[in-house]
Coordinates of C-alpha atoms in Angstrom, one line a residue:
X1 CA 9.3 -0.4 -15.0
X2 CA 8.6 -3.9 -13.9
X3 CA 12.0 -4.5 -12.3
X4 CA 12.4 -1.2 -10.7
X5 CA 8.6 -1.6 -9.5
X6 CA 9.3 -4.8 -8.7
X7 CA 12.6 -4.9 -6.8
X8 CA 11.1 -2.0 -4.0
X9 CA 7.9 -3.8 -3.3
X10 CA 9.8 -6.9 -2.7
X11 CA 12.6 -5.4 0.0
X12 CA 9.5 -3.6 1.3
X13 CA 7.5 -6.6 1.5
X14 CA 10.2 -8.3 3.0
X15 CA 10.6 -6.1 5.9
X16 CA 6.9 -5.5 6.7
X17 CA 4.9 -8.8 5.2
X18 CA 2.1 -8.5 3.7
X19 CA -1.6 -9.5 3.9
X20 CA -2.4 -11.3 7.3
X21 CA 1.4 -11.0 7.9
X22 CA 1.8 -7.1 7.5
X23 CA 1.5 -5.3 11.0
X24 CA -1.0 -3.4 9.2
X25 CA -3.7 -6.6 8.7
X26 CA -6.6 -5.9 10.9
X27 CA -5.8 -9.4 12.7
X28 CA -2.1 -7.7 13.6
X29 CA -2.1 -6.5 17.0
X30 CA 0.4 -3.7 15.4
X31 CA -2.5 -2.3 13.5
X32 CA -2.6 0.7 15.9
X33 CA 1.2 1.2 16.4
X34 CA 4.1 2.8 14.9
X35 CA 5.2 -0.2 13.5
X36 CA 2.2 -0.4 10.8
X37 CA 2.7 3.6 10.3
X38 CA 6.1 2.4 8.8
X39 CA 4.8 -0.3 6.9
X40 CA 2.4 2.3 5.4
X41 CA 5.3 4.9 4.7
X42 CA 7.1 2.0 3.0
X43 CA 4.0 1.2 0.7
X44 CA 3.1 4.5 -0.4
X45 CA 6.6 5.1 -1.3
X46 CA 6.1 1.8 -3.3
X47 CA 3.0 3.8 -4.4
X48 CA 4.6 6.7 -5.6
X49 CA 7.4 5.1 -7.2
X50 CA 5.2 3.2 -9.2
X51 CA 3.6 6.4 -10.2
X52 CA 6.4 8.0 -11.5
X53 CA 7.1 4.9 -13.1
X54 CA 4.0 4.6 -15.5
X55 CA 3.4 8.6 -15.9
X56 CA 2.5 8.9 -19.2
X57 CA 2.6 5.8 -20.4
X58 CA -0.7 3.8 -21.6
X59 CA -2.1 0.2 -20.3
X60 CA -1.3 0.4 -16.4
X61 CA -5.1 1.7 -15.6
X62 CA -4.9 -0.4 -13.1
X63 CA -1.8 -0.3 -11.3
X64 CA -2.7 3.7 -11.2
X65 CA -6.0 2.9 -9.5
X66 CA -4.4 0.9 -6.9
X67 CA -1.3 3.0 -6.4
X68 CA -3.7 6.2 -5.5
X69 CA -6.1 3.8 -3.6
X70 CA -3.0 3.2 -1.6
X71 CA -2.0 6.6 -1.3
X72 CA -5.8 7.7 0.1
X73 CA -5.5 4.7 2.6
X74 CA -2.5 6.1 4.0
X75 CA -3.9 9.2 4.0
X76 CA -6.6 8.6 6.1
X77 CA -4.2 6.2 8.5
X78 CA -2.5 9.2 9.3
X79 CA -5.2 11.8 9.8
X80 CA -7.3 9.0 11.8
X81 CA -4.2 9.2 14.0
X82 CA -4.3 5.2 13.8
X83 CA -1.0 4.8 14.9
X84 CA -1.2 6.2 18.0
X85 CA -3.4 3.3 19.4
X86 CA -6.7 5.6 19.5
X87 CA -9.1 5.3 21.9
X88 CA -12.4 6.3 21.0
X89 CA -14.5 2.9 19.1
X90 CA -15.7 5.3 15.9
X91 CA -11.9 6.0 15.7
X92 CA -10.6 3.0 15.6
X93 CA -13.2 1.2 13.6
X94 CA -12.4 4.1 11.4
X95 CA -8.8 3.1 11.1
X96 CA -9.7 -0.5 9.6
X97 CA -10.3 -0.3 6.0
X98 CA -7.3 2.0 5.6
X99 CA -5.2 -0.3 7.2
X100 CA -6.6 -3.3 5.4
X101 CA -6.0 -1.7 2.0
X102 CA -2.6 -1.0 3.1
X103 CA -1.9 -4.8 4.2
X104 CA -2.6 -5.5 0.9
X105 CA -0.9 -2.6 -1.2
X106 CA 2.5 -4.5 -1.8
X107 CA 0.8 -7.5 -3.8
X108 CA -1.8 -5.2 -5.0
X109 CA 1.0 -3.3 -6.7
X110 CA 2.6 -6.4 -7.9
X111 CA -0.8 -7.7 -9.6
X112 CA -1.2 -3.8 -11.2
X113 CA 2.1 -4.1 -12.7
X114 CA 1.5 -7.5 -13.8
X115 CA -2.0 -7.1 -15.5
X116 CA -0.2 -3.7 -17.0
X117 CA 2.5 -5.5 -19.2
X118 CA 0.5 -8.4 -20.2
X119 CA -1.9 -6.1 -21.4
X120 CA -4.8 -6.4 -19.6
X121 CA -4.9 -3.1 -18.2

């Protein structure tokens, strides 16, 4: 699980950054364009992948909270229409959290898998 977890958030991370470096950082003037709308794609892919990865197995509580906060934040991206470069203020206030928990998915999913196999749930 680890490797194959692993390996896709590392070319994904890679591509799009991460944290203060992803387009999706609410610093990134990319927040509110296509750009961070793949970055998102890419991480709840990651997302999924990890889900499939741990169904049915025990210990990875964590990873599976993170993984579906991941998948709600690019959820909400989407619907908010955040890519598009909104206009309206609640709109795009609306758009940051999303796009901050998305910034932060790929080592969020790293640190999930981690705590998972050293048992610490």
């Amino acid at each position: 699980m680890k490797l194959v977890v692993e390996e896709r958030i590392s070319v994904d991370e890679g591509q799009f950054g991460s944290g203060t470096n992803s387009p999706c950082s609410t610093s990134s003037p990319q927040m509110f364009t296509a750009k961070c709308k793949a970055a998102a794609a890419a991480t709840s892919e990651a997302a999924d992948l990890a889900l499939r990865e741990i169904n049915g197995r025990q210990g990875f509580t964590t990873l599976d909270s993170v993984a579906r906060k991941l998948q709600d934040a690019v959820r909400t991206y989407g619907t908010l229409g955040c890519a598009t470069s909104p206009t309206a203020a609640d709109t795009r206030k609306a758009c940051l959290e999303p796009a901050a928990v998305i910034a932060q998915g790929f080592p969020d999913l790293r640190s999930g898998a981690n705590l998972g196999l050293a048992g610490k749930y």
